[in-house]
Amino acid sequence: MSRVQSRRVLVYLLLLSFAGLALLPLWSGVVTALKSSKEVVLSTPLTPPMRPTFAPLIEALDYLKRPLVNSLVLVGAGTIVSCFFGSILGYLFSKYRFKGSNLLFLLVVICLYIPPQVQLIPMTRVMSNVGLYGKLGALVLLYMFFGIPMCTFVFKTLYEEIPTSYIRAAMVDGAGIWTTYRRVILPLSVIPFVIAALLQVTIIWNDYLWGLVLTRGMANMPVTVALANLKGSFVGAWNLQMAGSIWVALPTLIIFVFLGKYIIRGYAGI
Amino acid sequence: MASVTIRNLVKRYGDTVAIKGLSLEIRDGEFIVLVGPSGCGKTTLLNSIAGLLRVEEGEIWIGENLAVAPEQGVFIPPQKRGVAMVFQDYAIYPHMTVFGNIAFPLEIRKVEKKEIRKRVVEIAQLLEIEDLLGRKPRALSGGQKQRVALARAIIRSPKVFLMDEPFANLDAKLRVRARVEIKRLQRELGITTVFVTHDQTEAMTMGDRIAVMNTGCIEQVGSPTTLYEEPRNLFVAGFIGSPPMNMWPAQVKLVQGKRMADLGFFAIELPAPVFEAAKAIGAKELMVGVRPEHIVIHPQPQERAFEAQVVHIEPIGKEFNVYLEANGESLVATVNSVSGLEIGQRVWLAFGKGKVHFFDRSSGKALR
């Protein structure tokens, strides 16, 4: 019995050390963000600050406040629009099968797997043709449309759990497609909306590539791109960079801690 | 209230034909049961009447209105047919209260709020669920859910009531009560009702008439008594009745100048009309069927009886099912008393006079 117990202790020690290792970057980030520039140079990235200061956090926030607002706008617009269309498309694909609807849905799903690298140049051309290149509007438009396939997929999968007899009952009771959607499906969509919105929020918030390619200037940049600019041109301002990272990571961190189970459901497609 | 007329209906799913040129006349105010094994097309037929499915050929009339006629491009959508439906899983909307569920069909039709309130309370009283109006469906039992589903169907006074196995999710005791209640309700309201079930007991107890379906066709339509006493073919004979009719293959033979059906271990004299009917279609191979309650068990050897052995005795309340074996064939008899009967005992069986059914083996048609 004692052998079993000692083995158990060993396992827990091992797990604890892995957990510690995984948390090391976060620890390093937090302590560095609380150091002055001088202390950053003089101490190792892991030593706690001798004289903790909030100056880097305040400075980083001041620098990032416009991009943070930009990212919020992107997340808001992208999430609301793609969830709305995703919900309607998911409803039609799951409850109103028509000739070729499976093929059409397959095409929608394929959109999820087109790598962004392939689309960079054509998309840049399109945006400059419509006169949005370099502006925040380019990203707003992009995320609105790019989120639709993913949202459609999430909504369709979850709507398939709603018994078709609800739809049929509503039809016989006199409701058309849209009344059925509004009165029956939409009120039952809280969880699909939470899941799809969370996925959209994290994807848009964390995206770097499209912001880098399609926007110009602080006024248009999403926060991820602005964060990369924080690293400084000549000297590595590590404390600022870490402070900025904390601000950027905070919203998604909070979401994952409190609503992580919904995100897992979304990825698992159940 | 309306009659429903179905003419030469055909429904295909790809290459498989679910309904094969089916015709049926449902009278105004009638309670008709569609019964048959699973996959026979009964639910497909019901959904076609409701308008939840589109058929390929044929016509459906609801009262004076042509609802479906694909050849003429006619398809009235379900909400304009004046039909109401009760589903197997009740399809009660989980996010609405009982009141909201019952009121839904009226709200959709933009009926005045005060009028809705009045009618919902009326219907709830009729179904004795007025105490439940404020509840959410998840707080209801199966039987209560079923009443809510019924109430929602009744509230807009439909011309035709369609029910798709509404008792499937009820336990045995509730099912018997629900049967009585639905029959009472239907009689009071006089609404033409089409009721789908795979359970022949349910069909027998509820239907004014029963349509027995099999592989997309109607085998026979008639009152429960007609189906039971005069099945038109082997399928109906075997499907209606529990325990099912005993059947044996037999051959037409002439024994001592008499026309007999030879079962191998026993021979029955063929009634003249049966013989004529068999002769008319050239049937030599027959099936002979006897209902369990028309087998008489004698403890002593008898004239016109054959020997058998008791295998098992099953009490079913006031009667007993006696399982027997004769010449390697098993059969069942239903009797009122089993006093003096023991398992393993040798007995002699006779068939009730005029209670034997004869069928042509190749076509399955009844000969009478």
CSV table of N, CA and C in Angstrom, one decimal, chain B residues 12 30 127 183 298 314:
chain,number,residue,atom,x,y,z
B,12,ARG,N,-42.1,8.3,-53.5
B,12,ARG,CA,-40.8,7.6,-53.7
B,12,ARG,C,-39.7,8.3,-52.9
B,30,GLU,N,-64.9,10.6,-38.7
B,30,GLU,CA,-64.5,9.2,-38.4
B,30,GLU,C,-63.1,9.1,-37.7
B,127,LEU,N,-59.1,19.4,-20.9
B,127,LEU,CA,-58.1,18.4,-20.8
B,127,LEU,C,-57.6,18.3,-19.4
B,183,LYS,N,-60.4,8.9,-27.3
B,183,LYS,CA,-61.7,8.5,-27.9
B,183,LYS,C,-62.8,9.4,-27.5
B,298,HIS,N,-59.7,-31.0,-25.5
B,298,HIS,CA,-60.3,-32.1,-24.9
B,298,HIS,C,-59.3,-33.0,-24.2
B,314,GLU,N,-49.9,-20.1,-19.9
B,314,GLU,CA,-49.6,-18.7,-19.6
B,314,GLU,C,-50.9,-18.1,-19.1
